PDB file of C-alpha atoms in Angstrom:
ATOM      1  CA  MET P  19      19.112  12.934  -3.852  1.00 68.00           C
ATOM      2  CA  ARG P  20      17.125  11.528  -1.159  1.00 84.00           C
ATOM      3  CA  PHE P  21      14.274  13.635  -2.466  1.00 89.00           C
ATOM      4  CA  ARG P  22      14.594  11.341  -5.802  1.00 88.00           C
ATOM      5  CA  ASP P  23      14.795   8.396  -3.874  1.00 90.00           C
ATOM      6  CA  ALA P  24      12.000   9.000  -1.904  1.00 93.00           C
ATOM      7  CA  GLY P  25       9.836   9.601  -4.926  1.00 92.00           C
ATOM      8  CA  ALA P  26      11.270   6.493  -6.233  1.00 91.00           C
ATOM      9  CA  GLY P  27      10.088   4.737  -3.322  1.00 94.00           C
ATOM     10  CA  VAL P  28       6.404   6.370  -3.594  1.00 95.00           C
ATOM     11  CA  LEU P  29       6.209   5.712  -7.337  1.00 94.00           C
ATOM     12  CA  ALA P  30       6.828   1.799  -6.630  1.00 94.00           C
ATOM     13  CA  VAL P  31       4.258   1.510  -4.060  1.00 96.00           C
ATOM     14  CA  LEU P  32       1.510   3.384  -6.289  1.00 95.00           C
ATOM     15  CA  ALA P  33       2.560   0.791  -8.847  1.00 95.00           C
ATOM     16  CA  ALA P  34       2.003  -2.018  -6.228  1.00 95.00           C
ATOM     17  CA  LEU P  35      -1.328  -0.845  -5.030  1.00 94.00           C
ATOM     18  CA  GLY P  36      -2.317  -0.356  -8.897  1.00 94.00           C
ATOM     19  CA  ALA P  37      -1.234  -3.802  -9.502  1.00 95.00           C
ATOM     20  CA  SER P  38      -3.039  -5.133  -6.377  1.00 94.00           C
ATOM     21  CA  GLU P  39      -6.304  -3.042  -7.318  1.00 93.00           C
ATOM     22  CA  LEU P  40      -6.366  -4.252 -11.055  1.00 93.00           C
ATOM     23  CA  VAL P  41      -5.978  -7.742 -10.291  1.00 93.00           C
ATOM     24  CA  ALA P  42      -9.207  -7.118  -7.781  1.00 92.00           C
ATOM     25  CA  GLY P  43     -11.185  -5.353 -10.138  1.00 91.00           C
ATOM     26  CA  LEU P  44     -10.274  -7.942 -12.960  1.00 92.00           C
ATOM     27  CA  LEU P  45     -10.924 -11.137 -10.957  1.00 90.00           C
ATOM     28  CA  GLY P  46     -13.637 -10.165  -8.551  1.00 83.00           C
ATOM     29  CA  ALA P  47     -14.980 -11.580  -5.450  1.00 79.00           C
ATOM     30  CA  PRO P  48     -12.436 -14.288  -4.878  1.00 85.00           C
ATOM     31  CA  VAL P  49      -9.448 -11.609  -4.629  1.00 91.00           C
ATOM     32  CA  PRO P  50     -10.386  -8.555  -2.389  1.00 91.00           C
ATOM     33  CA  SER P  51      -8.881  -5.026  -2.527  1.00 91.00           C
ATOM     34  CA  LEU P  52      -5.953  -5.315   0.081  1.00 92.00           C
ATOM     35  CA  VAL P  53      -6.747  -1.703   0.627  1.00 93.00           C
ATOM     36  CA  GLU P  54     -10.462  -1.983   1.602  1.00 92.00           C
ATOM     37  CA  SER P  55      -9.364  -5.184   3.734  1.00 93.00           C
ATOM     38  CA  VAL P  56      -7.330  -2.664   5.679  1.00 94.00           C
ATOM     39  CA  ALA P  57      -9.875  -0.077   6.019  1.00 93.00           C
ATOM     40  CA  ASP P  58     -12.156  -2.731   7.270  1.00 92.00           C
ATOM     41  CA  VAL P  59      -9.603  -3.993   9.806  1.00 95.00           C
ATOM     42  CA  ALA P  60      -9.331  -0.619  10.985  1.00 93.00           C
ATOM     43  CA  ILE P  61     -12.700   0.045  11.141  1.00 92.00           C
ATOM     44  CA  ASP P  62     -13.673  -2.765  13.109  1.00 92.00           C
ATOM     45  CA  SER P  63     -10.582  -2.219  15.660  1.00 94.00           C
ATOM     46  CA  ALA P  64     -11.532   1.189  16.374  1.00 93.00           C
ATOM     47  CA  PRO P  65     -12.982   2.177  19.508  1.00 95.00           C
ATOM     48  CA  PRO P  66     -16.825   3.333  19.393  1.00 94.00           C
ATOM     49  CA  ALA P  67     -15.471   7.301  20.190  1.00 95.00           C
ATOM     50  CA  VAL P  68     -13.431   7.200  17.129  1.00 93.00           C
ATOM     51  CA  LYS P  69     -15.924   5.450  14.549  1.00 91.00           C
ATOM     52  CA  ASP P  70     -18.802   8.389  15.911  1.00 92.00           C
ATOM     53  CA  TRP P  71     -16.222  11.267  15.472  1.00 94.00           C
ATOM     54  CA  ALA P  72     -15.257   9.804  12.021  1.00 92.00           C
ATOM     55  CA  ILE P  73     -19.214   9.572  10.983  1.00 91.00           C
ATOM     56  CA  ALA P  74     -19.760  13.136  12.200  1.00 94.00           C
ATOM     57  CA  THR P  75     -16.735  14.448  10.672  1.00 94.00           C
ATOM     58  CA  PHE P  76     -16.685  12.797   7.094  1.00 94.00           C
ATOM     59  CA  GLY P  77     -20.397  11.585   7.018  1.00 92.00           C
ATOM     60  CA  SER P  78     -21.138   8.939   4.485  1.00 91.00           C
ATOM     61  CA  MET P  79     -17.631   9.635   2.838  1.00 94.00           C
ATOM     62  CA  ASN P  80     -16.113   8.181   6.032  1.00 91.00           C
ATOM     63  CA  LYS P  81     -15.026   4.572   4.526  1.00 90.00           C
ATOM     64  CA  ALA P  82     -13.573   6.802   1.422  1.00 93.00           C
ATOM     65  CA  ALA P  83     -11.558   9.387   3.724  1.00 94.00           C
ATOM     66  CA  LEU P  84     -10.288   6.194   5.589  1.00 94.00           C
ATOM     67  CA  VAL P  85      -8.982   4.684   1.972  1.00 94.00           C
ATOM     68  CA  VAL P  86      -7.161   8.194   1.097  1.00 95.00           C
ATOM     69  CA  GLY P  87      -5.641   8.007   4.608  1.00 95.00           C
ATOM     70  CA  ILE P  88      -4.160   4.792   4.069  1.00 95.00           C
ATOM     71  CA  VAL P  89      -3.035   5.448   0.608  1.00 96.00           C
ATOM     72  CA  LEU P  90      -0.757   8.357   1.984  1.00 97.00           C
ATOM     73  CA  VAL P  91       0.425   6.535   5.030  1.00 96.00           C
ATOM     74  CA  LEU P  92       1.169   3.767   2.173  1.00 96.00           C
ATOM     75  CA  ALA P  93       2.733   6.573  -0.179  1.00 96.00           C
ATOM     76  CA  ALA P  94       4.587   7.990   3.058  1.00 97.00           C
ATOM     77  CA  LEU P  95       6.035   4.409   3.751  1.00 97.00           C
ATOM     78  CA  GLY P  96       7.236   4.023   0.206  1.00 96.00           C
ATOM     79  CA  ALA P  97       9.241   7.347   0.645  1.00 96.00           C
ATOM     80  CA  GLY P  98      10.651   5.368   3.102  1.00 96.00           C
ATOM     81  CA  ILE P  99      11.421   2.502   1.404  1.00 95.00           C
ATOM     82  CA  GLY P 100      12.711   4.594  -1.442  1.00 94.00           C
ATOM     83  CA  VAL P 101      15.249   5.949   0.772  1.00 93.00           C
ATOM     84  CA  LEU P 102      15.989   2.917   2.438  1.00 93.00           C
ATOM     85  CA  ALA P 103      17.089   1.162  -1.543  1.00 91.00           C
ATOM     86  CA  ARG P 104      19.501   3.765  -1.963  1.00 89.00           C
ATOM     87  CA  ARG P 105      21.550   1.575   1.078  1.00 89.00           C
ATOM     88  CA  SER P 106      19.690  -1.778   0.123  1.00 90.00           C
ATOM     89  CA  LEU P 107      17.604  -3.094  -2.446  1.00 89.00           C
ATOM     90  CA  LEU P 108      17.628  -6.228  -0.608  1.00 91.00           C
ATOM     91  CA  LEU P 109      15.956  -4.400   2.468  1.00 94.00           C
ATOM     92  CA  ALA P 110      13.645  -2.343   0.487  1.00 94.00           C
ATOM     93  CA  GLY P 111      12.588  -5.402  -1.470  1.00 92.00           C
ATOM     94  CA  ALA P 112      11.728  -6.876   1.931  1.00 96.00           C
ATOM     95  CA  ALA P 113      10.273  -3.559   3.270  1.00 96.00           C
ATOM     96  CA  LEU P 114       7.807  -4.515   0.085  1.00 96.00           C
ATOM     97  CA  VAL P 115       7.128  -7.912   1.086  1.00 96.00           C
ATOM     98  CA  LEU P 116       6.229  -7.097   4.227  1.00 97.00           C
ATOM     99  CA  LEU P 117       3.413  -4.182   3.127  1.00 95.00           C
ATOM    100  CA  GLY P 118       2.182  -7.188   0.685  1.00 95.00           C
ATOM    101  CA  ALA P 119       2.049  -9.330   4.039  1.00 96.00           C
ATOM    102  CA  VAL P 120       0.154  -6.585   5.836  1.00 96.00           C
ATOM    103  CA  GLY P 121      -2.588  -6.764   2.937  1.00 95.00           C
ATOM    104  CA  VAL P 122      -3.074 -10.280   3.167  1.00 96.00           C
ATOM    105  CA  ALA P 123      -3.250 -10.323   7.011  1.00 96.00           C
ATOM    106  CA  ALA P 124      -5.828  -7.667   7.008  1.00 95.00           C
ATOM    107  CA  ALA P 125      -8.010  -9.660   4.017  1.00 94.00           C
ATOM    108  CA  VAL P 126      -7.775 -12.733   6.369  1.00 95.00           C
ATOM    109  CA  LEU P 127      -9.013 -10.681   9.386  1.00 94.00           C
ATOM    110  CA  ALA P 128     -11.703  -9.264   7.376  1.00 92.00           C
ATOM    111  CA  GLY P 129     -13.025 -12.530   6.560  1.00 91.00           C
ATOM    112  CA  ARG P 130     -11.759 -12.778   2.894  1.00 91.00           C
ATOM    113  CA  PRO P 131     -10.331 -15.895   1.376  1.00 89.00           C
ATOM    114  CA  GLY P 132      -6.579 -15.886   2.021  1.00 89.00           C
ATOM    115  CA  ALA P 133      -5.866 -17.478  -1.375  1.00 92.00           C
ATOM    116  CA  GLY P 134      -7.368 -14.625  -3.014  1.00 92.00           C
ATOM    117  CA  ALA P 135      -5.549 -12.264  -1.032  1.00 93.00           C
ATOM    118  CA  VAL P 136      -1.986 -13.835  -1.883  1.00 94.00           C
ATOM    119  CA  VAL P 137      -3.141 -13.679  -5.516  1.00 93.00           C
ATOM    120  CA  GLY P 138      -3.662 -10.047  -5.360  1.00 92.00           C
ATOM    121  CA  ALA P 139      -0.852  -9.234  -3.180  1.00 94.00           C
ATOM    122  CA  THR P 140       1.610 -11.031  -5.519  1.00 95.00           C
ATOM    123  CA  PRO P 141       1.343  -8.751  -8.713  1.00 95.00           C
ATOM    124  CA  ALA P 142       1.470  -6.219  -5.931  1.00 95.00           C
ATOM    125  CA  VAL P 143       4.688  -6.769  -4.557  1.00 95.00           C
ATOM    126  CA  LEU P 144       6.085  -7.718  -8.207  1.00 95.00           C
ATOM    127  CA  ALA P 145       5.335  -4.524  -9.501  1.00 95.00           C
ATOM    128  CA  GLY P 146       6.909  -2.540  -6.694  1.00 94.00           C
ATOM    129  CA  HIS P 147       9.907  -4.513  -6.805  1.00 91.00           C
ATOM    130  CA  LEU P 148       9.867  -4.028 -10.675  1.00 91.00           C
ATOM    131  CA  ALA P 149       9.093  -0.406 -10.298  1.00 89.00           C
ATOM    132  CA  LEU P 150      11.914   0.419  -7.593  1.00 84.00           C
ATOM    133  CA  PRO P 151      15.048  -0.104  -9.799  1.00 76.00           C
ATOM    134  CA  TRP P 152      13.718   1.244 -12.842  1.00 64.00           C
ATOM    135  CA  ARG P 153      12.721   4.377 -11.093  1.00 56.00           C
ATOM    136  CA  ARG P 154      16.045   4.591  -8.937  1.00 53.00           C
ATOM    137  CA  GLY P 155      17.838   4.068 -12.264  1.00 56.00           C
ATOM    138  CA  ARG P 156      16.146   6.918 -14.000  1.00 54.00           C
ATOM    139  CA  ALA P 157      16.228   9.124 -10.798  1.00 49.00           C
ATOM    140  CA  ALA P 158      20.072   8.723 -10.742  1.00 51.00           C
ATOM    141  CA  ALA P 159      20.181   9.484 -14.421  1.00 49.00           C
ATOM    142  CA  GLY P 160      17.955  12.532 -14.417  1.00 47.00           C
TER     143      GLY P 160
END
């Protein structure tokens, strides 16, 4: 059962990411990509030795590798959220809101418009909230 719950959480977080990126792509500049914002903050905060290692290892694809890493970390967090949802949908929902808030904070720290970040995070959190109980119900039925 935990595997299915974890899978439901991963799908919920992926739905949230998809919603956020869709809104950012459709609305353009005023709505930043929250994943790119997190990547930019990570790059700006990294020590020079880590940046040099990333460039030496990944070359011109260093930011793409970082984005893939961020998505994988979010998927792992989603798995935890899915397992948490078995005990409390309220706490799982709060975790989704927290992930959205981290994305908004990263966008603001990266110098992007805060209001635009909220516009991008809101459908993401809603998509995650809608997908999590739906997938959990499907997983329990299957």
